[in-house]
Amino acid sequence: MTAKVIDGKAFAAGVRAQVAEHVMRLKVEHGITPGLAVVLVGQDPASKVYVKNKHASTIEVGMASFEHRLDADISQTNLLAVIDRLNADPAVHGILVQLPLPKHLDSNLVINRVDPAKDVDGFHISNVGLLGTGQKSMVPCTPLGCLMMLRDHYGSLAGLNAVVVGRSNIVGKPMAQLLLRDSCTVTIAHSRTKDLAAVCRGADILVAAVGRPEMITGDYVKSGSTVIDVGINRIERDGKVKLVGDVEYATVAAVAGAITPVPGGVGPMTVACLLANTLTACYRLNGLVELKGLTA
Ligand code: GUN
């Protein structure tokens, strides 16, 4: 079997086009421009690239983009004061604090300072709790993007066995919650899981979010299953820097029924879902009815 390639890049372009259309309508019909504020602390090269991409995509869909680049040695008090100002700013509907933060800052404290209604990352403890109890919340962007692609592929996910490899707060745990909410039978596997390959071979849906280059090989995968590769790893091969996922593409694509590539799979969906979340937050903050299909 050669797997169907799930084209995240094309899917994300469709989501962005939909967001752009509704941003325009918000402006014309309500005089509202959705605004996203991104806070970057320090000079982490990967984070700088992500923030630049987010800024460009935000502008492209017609939203306002507010970038706050802060010194790596900013005090906790001053960073919290920046967040307080963004919470109070009516032009800002979404706030994202780029992670990781420098070590002297308490990430949990910072994340939980963001107004939950503007928490487009879905990391605030109140959004985490709402998601876990099946209530309306802001949903983390990467798992939301994965869910959109899976729903599109299957229609209904009910009854499917899903294995999520990785237990991070950003991807693994919220991904598992979303799959559970769509009536999958969900297993969260991790570095201490016994016989990980056998556990993964039980999956109709396998989500790889471990951060280890090409760890999931063909022998982890059930024939005909769907493999979602969340990994973005830069490795050096043949003297060149290459972007690879957590999945060994060639061996897995030979077994799976469908697979997301790296690059061009989950990555573009994450940014598209950030814009979708900003639009959703803007609708909710203004007491407007949000769009189905752009939320979980
Ligand atoms: N760093 C890596 N991924 C993410 C993400 O999804 N959100 C934020 N805020 N920082 C990140």
JSON list of C-alpha atoms in Angstrom, two decimals, residues 147-158 160 182 205:
[
{"chain": "A", "resi": 147, "resn": "LEU", "atom": "CA", "xyz": [-8.40, 17.15, 14.32]},
{"chain": "A", "resi": 148, "resn": "MET", "atom": "CA", "xyz": [-9.60, 19.15, 11.30]},
{"chain": "A", "resi": 149, "resn": "MET", "atom": "CA", "xyz": [-7.55, 16.98, 8.92]},
{"chain": "A", "resi": 150, "resn": "LEU", "atom": "CA", "xyz": [-8.74, 13.76, 10.59]},
{"chain": "A", "resi": 151, "resn": "ARG", "atom": "CA", "xyz": [-12.40, 14.80, 10.47]},
{"chain": "A", "resi": 152, "resn": "ASP", "atom": "CA", "xyz": [-11.99, 15.70, 6.83]},
{"chain": "A", "resi": 153, "resn": "HIS", "atom": "CA", "xyz": [-10.40, 12.33, 6.07]},
{"chain": "A", "resi": 154, "resn": "TYR", "atom": "CA", "xyz": [-12.83, 10.13, 8.00]},
{"chain": "A", "resi": 155, "resn": "GLY", "atom": "CA", "xyz": [-16.04, 12.11, 8.42]},
{"chain": "A", "resi": 156, "resn": "SER", "atom": "CA", "xyz": [-16.78, 10.54, 11.82]},
{"chain": "A", "resi": 157, "resn": "LEU", "atom": "CA", "xyz": [-13.97, 9.39, 14.12]},
{"chain": "A", "resi": 158, "resn": "ALA", "atom": "CA", "xyz": [-16.34, 7.47, 16.42]},
{"chain": "A", "resi": 160, "resn": "LEU", "atom": "CA", "xyz": [-11.61, 4.40, 16.01]},
{"chain": "A", "resi": 182, "resn": "ASP", "atom": "CA", "xyz": [-14.91, 12.72, 18.98]},
{"chain": "A", "resi": 205, "resn": "ILE", "atom": "CA", "xyz": [-5.10, 6.84, 14.04]}
]
